[in-house]
Structures are given as structure tokens and as C-alpha cells.
Short mmCIF file of C-alpha atoms and ligand atoms in Angstrom, two decimals:
data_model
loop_
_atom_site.label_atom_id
_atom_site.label_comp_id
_atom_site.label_asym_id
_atom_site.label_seq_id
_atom_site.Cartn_x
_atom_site.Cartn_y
_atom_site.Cartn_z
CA UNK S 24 -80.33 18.82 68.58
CA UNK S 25 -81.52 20.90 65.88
CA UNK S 26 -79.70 23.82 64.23
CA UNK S 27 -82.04 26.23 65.46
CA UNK S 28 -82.12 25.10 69.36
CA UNK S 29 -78.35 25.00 68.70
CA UNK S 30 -77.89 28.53 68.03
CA UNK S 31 -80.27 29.35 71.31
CA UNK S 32 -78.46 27.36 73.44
CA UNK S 33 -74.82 28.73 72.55
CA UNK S 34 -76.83 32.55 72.64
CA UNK S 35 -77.70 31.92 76.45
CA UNK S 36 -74.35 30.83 77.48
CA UNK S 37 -72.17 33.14 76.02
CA UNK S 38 -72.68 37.40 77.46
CA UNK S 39 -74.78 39.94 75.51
CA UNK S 40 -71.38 41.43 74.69
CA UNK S 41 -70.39 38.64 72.95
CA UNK S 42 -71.30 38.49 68.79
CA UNK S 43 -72.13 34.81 67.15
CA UNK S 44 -70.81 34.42 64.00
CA UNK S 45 -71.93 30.81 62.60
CA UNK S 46 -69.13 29.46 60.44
CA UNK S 47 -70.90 28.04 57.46
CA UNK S 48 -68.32 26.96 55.30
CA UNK S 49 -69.13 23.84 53.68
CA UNK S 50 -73.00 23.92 54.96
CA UNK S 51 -75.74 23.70 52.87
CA UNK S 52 -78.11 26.92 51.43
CA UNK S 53 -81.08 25.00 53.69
CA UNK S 54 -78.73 24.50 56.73
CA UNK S 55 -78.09 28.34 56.38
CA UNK S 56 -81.59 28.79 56.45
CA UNK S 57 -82.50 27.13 59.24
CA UNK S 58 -80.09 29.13 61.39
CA UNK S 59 -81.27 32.52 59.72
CA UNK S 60 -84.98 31.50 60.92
CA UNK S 61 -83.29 31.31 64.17
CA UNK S 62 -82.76 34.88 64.01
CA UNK S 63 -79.01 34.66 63.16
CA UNK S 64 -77.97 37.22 61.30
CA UNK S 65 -73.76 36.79 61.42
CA UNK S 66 -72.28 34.29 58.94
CA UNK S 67 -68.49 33.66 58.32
CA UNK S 68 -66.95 31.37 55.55
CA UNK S 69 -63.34 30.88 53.96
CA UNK S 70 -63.43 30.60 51.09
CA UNK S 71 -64.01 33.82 48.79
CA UNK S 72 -65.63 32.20 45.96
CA UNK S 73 -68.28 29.96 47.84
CA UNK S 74 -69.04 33.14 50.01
CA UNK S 75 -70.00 35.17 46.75
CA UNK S 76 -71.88 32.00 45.74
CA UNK S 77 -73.99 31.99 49.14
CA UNK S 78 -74.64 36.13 49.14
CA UNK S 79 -75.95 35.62 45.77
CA UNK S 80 -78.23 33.12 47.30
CA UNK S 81 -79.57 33.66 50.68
CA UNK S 82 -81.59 36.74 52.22
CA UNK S 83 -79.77 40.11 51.78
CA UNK S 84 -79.92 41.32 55.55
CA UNK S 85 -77.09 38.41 56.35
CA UNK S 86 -73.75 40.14 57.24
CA UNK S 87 -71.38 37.91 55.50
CA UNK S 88 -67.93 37.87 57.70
CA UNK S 89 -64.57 36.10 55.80
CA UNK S 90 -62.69 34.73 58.66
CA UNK S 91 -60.40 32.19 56.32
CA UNK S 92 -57.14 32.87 54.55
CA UNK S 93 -58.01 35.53 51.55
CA UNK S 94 -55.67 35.19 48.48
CA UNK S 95 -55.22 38.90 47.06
CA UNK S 96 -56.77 37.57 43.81
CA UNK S 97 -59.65 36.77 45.60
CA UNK S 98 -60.65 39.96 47.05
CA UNK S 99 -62.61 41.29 43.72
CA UNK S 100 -65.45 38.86 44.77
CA UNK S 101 -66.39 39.59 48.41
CA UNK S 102 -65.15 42.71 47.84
CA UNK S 103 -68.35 44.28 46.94
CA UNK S 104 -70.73 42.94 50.41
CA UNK S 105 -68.42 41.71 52.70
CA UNK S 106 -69.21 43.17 56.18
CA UNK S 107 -66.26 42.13 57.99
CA UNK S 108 -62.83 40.48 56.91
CA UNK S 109 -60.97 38.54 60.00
CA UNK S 110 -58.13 37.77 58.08
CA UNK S 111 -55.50 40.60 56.80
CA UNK S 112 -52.04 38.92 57.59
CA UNK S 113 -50.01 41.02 55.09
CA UNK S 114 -49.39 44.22 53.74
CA UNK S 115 -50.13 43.28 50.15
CA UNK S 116 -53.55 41.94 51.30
CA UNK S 117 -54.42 45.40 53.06
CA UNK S 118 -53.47 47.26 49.64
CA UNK S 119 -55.62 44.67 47.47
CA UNK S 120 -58.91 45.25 50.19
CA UNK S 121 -58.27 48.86 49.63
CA UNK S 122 -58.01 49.19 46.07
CA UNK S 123 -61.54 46.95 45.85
CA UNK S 124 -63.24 48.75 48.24
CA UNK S 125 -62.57 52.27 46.62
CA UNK S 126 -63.68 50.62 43.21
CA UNK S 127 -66.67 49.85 45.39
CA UNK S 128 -67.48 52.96 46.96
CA UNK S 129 -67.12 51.25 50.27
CA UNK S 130 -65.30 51.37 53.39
CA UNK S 131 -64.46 47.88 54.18
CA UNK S 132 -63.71 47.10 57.91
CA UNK S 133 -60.84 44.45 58.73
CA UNK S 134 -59.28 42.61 61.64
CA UNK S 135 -55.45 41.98 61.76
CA UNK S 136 -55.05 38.36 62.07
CA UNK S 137 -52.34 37.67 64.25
CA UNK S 138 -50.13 34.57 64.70
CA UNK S 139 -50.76 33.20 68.33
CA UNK S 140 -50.63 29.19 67.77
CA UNK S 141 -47.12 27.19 68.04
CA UNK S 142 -48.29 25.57 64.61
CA UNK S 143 -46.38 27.25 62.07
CA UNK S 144 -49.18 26.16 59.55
CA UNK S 145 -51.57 28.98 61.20
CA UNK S 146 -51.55 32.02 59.34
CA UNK S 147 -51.11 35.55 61.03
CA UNK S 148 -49.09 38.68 61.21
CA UNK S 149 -46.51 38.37 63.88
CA UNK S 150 -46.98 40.33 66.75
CA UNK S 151 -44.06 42.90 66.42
CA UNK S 152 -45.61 43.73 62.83
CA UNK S 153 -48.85 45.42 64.26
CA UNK S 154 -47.56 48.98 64.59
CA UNK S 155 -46.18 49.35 61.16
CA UNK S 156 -49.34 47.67 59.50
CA UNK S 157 -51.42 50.12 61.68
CA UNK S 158 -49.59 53.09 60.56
CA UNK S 159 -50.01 51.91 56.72
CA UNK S 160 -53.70 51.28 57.62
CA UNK S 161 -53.90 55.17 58.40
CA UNK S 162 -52.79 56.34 54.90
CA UNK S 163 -55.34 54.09 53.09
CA UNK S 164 -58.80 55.70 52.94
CA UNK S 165 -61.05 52.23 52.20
CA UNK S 166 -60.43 50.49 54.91
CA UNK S 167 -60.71 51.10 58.85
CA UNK S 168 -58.88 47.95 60.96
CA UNK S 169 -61.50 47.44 63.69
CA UNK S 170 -59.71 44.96 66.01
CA UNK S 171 -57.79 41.41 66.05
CA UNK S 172 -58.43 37.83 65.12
CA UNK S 173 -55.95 35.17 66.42
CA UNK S 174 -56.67 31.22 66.19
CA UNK S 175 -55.23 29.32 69.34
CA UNK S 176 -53.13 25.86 68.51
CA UNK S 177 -55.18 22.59 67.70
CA UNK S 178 -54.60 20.87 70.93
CA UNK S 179 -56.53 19.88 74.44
CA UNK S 180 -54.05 21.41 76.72
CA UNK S 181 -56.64 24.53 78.19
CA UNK S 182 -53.82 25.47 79.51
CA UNK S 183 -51.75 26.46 76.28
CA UNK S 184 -55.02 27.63 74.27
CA UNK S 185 -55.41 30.14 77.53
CA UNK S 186 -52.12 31.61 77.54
CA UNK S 187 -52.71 31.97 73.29
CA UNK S 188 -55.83 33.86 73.89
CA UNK S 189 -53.88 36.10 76.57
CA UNK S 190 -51.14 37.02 74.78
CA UNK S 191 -53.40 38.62 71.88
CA UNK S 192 -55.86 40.08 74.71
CA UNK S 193 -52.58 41.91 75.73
CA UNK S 194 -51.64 42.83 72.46
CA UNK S 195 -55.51 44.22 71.89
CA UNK S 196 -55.88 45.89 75.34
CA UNK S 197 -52.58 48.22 73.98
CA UNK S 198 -53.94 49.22 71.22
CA UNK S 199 -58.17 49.77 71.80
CA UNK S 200 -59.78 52.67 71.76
CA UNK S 201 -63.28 53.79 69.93
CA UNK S 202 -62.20 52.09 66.98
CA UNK S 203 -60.28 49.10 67.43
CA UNK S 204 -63.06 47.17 69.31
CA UNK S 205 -63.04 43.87 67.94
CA UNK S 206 -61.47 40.65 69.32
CA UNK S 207 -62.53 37.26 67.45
CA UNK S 208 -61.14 34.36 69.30
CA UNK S 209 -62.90 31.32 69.82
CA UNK S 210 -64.50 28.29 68.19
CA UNK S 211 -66.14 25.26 69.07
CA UNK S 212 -63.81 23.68 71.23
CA UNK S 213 -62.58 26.85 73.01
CA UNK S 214 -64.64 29.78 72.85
CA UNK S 215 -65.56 29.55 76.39
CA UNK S 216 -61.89 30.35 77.21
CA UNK S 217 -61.53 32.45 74.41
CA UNK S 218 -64.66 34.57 75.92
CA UNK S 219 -62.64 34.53 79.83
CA UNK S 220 -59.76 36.32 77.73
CA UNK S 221 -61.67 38.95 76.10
CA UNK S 222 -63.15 37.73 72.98
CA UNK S 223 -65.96 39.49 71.58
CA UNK S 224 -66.45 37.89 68.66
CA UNK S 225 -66.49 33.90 68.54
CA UNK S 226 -66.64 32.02 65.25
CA UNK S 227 -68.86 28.54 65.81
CA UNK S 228 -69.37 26.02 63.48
CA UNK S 229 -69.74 22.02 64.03
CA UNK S 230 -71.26 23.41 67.57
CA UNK S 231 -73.79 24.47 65.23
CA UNK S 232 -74.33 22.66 62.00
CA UNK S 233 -72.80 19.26 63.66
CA UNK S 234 -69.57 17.64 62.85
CA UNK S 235 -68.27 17.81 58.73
CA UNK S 236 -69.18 14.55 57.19
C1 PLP W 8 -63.85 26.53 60.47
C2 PLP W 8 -63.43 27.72 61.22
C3 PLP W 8 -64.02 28.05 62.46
C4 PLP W 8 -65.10 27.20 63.12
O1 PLP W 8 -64.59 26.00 63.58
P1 PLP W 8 -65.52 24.98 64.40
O2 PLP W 8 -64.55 24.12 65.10
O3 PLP W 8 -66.33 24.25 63.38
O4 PLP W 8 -66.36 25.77 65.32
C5 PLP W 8 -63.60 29.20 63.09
N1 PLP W 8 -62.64 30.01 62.56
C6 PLP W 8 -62.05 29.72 61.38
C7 PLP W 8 -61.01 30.64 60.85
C8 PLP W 8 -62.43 28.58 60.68
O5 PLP W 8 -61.84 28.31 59.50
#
């Protein structure tokens, strides 16, 4: 199937409530294209230097999301467009995004990435963390934390991946209000359960662009 019937197909099944953001990390300018003349506006990457590289390249009305691990060294080079950063797991990282925005004139928002997998190789803040981070959060003016992002563990069992996804629902449900509205959980293999726990935000790419060569 073709990137563009792709995208329309994963549109109808997930709710109106529910944003796309197609992962195109490691895709082509053209295969961004083809989902942008799809009328996709959302993109997420991870890497900070190949998502400069793609803003510089591709139609200026794309909100450019980093959902991948950001290196506080990195931050100078999204720091200026980036619509949306998934990934803060630290309290140096928060700093750095603050300090870049304010050289920016910009308010950049940012999702706590928590640690929900059994993989220790998964990034994340752990869960008992959030409060103090949040109260930091408060005292820096260039940045406003708009929700959570959480990656469940690499494995089949639904079972696991759905008791991931509830643990950070939990953690999200204590904590919303007008501005922490954002819950990105989900990719290709488990959005749909990441969507029956809450997720408003899903992050799809091989569902998309087809499987990395
Ligand atoms: C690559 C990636 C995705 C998308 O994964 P797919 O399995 O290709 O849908 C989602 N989130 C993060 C953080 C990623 O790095």
C-alpha cells in the first residue's frame, strides 16, 4: 500500500482525539513528501541533527516533534522550530531546553518521558521523580511540560505492554489539568492498546513508510 493510503487508513481507525505523528527517522525527503500531500502535518524524528537537516528542507507548515533521546549538546539545533519535544528524562536536559528556548524567544513545550518498560535500555524519568521535575519546571520561564511520553517493552505479550500503558495513564490521570494534556504512547505494533489506555498522541512509523531496509 502506498504511503499516502497508509496514513488514511491508520486516520480512520484511530478517534478524532487521537494526533498522528509519522516517525520519519531514517525516511527519505520524497517519502516525507508523499505523506505531507496526504495532508499530514505531524512529523517526529530522533535524532537532533537529521531533524534540523529535514526542517531546512521540507515545507515550513510541518510541526517537527523530537520523540528520541536528546543529548543536552544537541538542543542548540532543534532548539529554534521544534514544536514538541517527547523526550525530557533529566533535569539537566530541562535546564539546556530552557536556556535555548529563551535565546530563542520561544516557549518550547515538552513531555516528561517516563520509564515504563522492564528493559533497562529504555530511557525515562522514573516515576517517583515527576513531582520534583514538575516543581523545577515551574521556576523556568521557556518551557511549559504539556503531558507524558512512555515507550512500553519490546515484546508480544499484550498483556505486559497493557499494564505499561496503564501504569503511566495512572500516573497522567494524577497530574492533568488544562495544561498537562498530552499522553504519547503507542507505535506500530501497539498503539491500538496504547489508544484503550489513554494515549493521545501515537508515534507511527514502519506502519507508514514500511519496514527499515
Ligand atoms: C522509531 C520510533 C517510533 C516508531 O516506531 P515504529 O515501530 O516504526 O512505528 C516511535 N517512537 C519512538 C521513540 C521511536 O524511536
Amino acid at each position: 500500500m502506498s504511503i499516502d493510503s497508509k496514513i488514511l487508513q491508520i486516520k480512520n481507525t484511530i478517534p478524532d482525539s487521537v494526533e498522528l505523528i509519522a516517525v520519519s527517522k531514517k525516511r527519505s525527503v520524497n517519502e516525507i513528501l508523499k505523506a505531507y500531500t496526504a495532508g499530514q502535518r505531524l512529523f517526529g524524528e530522533n535524532n537532533a541533527l537529521e531533524l534540523k537537516d529535514k526542517y531546512q528542507n521540507l515545507p515550513n507548515d510541518i510541526k517537527w516533534h523530537m520523540i528520541g533521546h536528546l543529548q543536552s549538546n544537541k538542543v542548540k539545533y532543534i532548539a529554534p522550530f521544534v514544536s514538541l519535544i517527547h523526550s525530557i528524562d533529566s533535569i539537566k536536559l530541562l535546564t539546556e531546553v530552557n536556556k535555548r528556548a529563551e535565546q530563542n524567544n520561544r516557549i518550547i513545550d515538552c513531555l516528561l518521558q517516563i520509564h515504563i518498560a522492564t528493559e533497562t535500555t529504555k530511557y525515562g524519568l522514573q516515576p517517583n521523580q515527576v513531582n520534583e521535575i514538575l516543581t523545577i519546571s515551574k521556576k523556568l520561564e521557556n518551557i511549559n511540560i504539556t503531558g507524558f511520553m512512555g515507550m512500553a517493552s519490546y515484546t508480544k505479550n499484550k498483556k505486559q505492554i497493557n499494564n505499561e500503558f496503564s501504569q503511566l495513564r495512572k500516573i497522567f490521570n494524577n497530574y492533568k489539568n488544562n495544561n498537562i494534556h498530552q499522553l504519547s504512547m503507542g507505535m506500530s505494533s501497539d498503539y491500538k492498546i496504547a489508544i484503550e489506555n489513554g494515549s493521545n498522541l501515537v508515534r507511527i512509523g514502519s506502519d507508514i513508510f514500511g519496514k527499515h531496509q
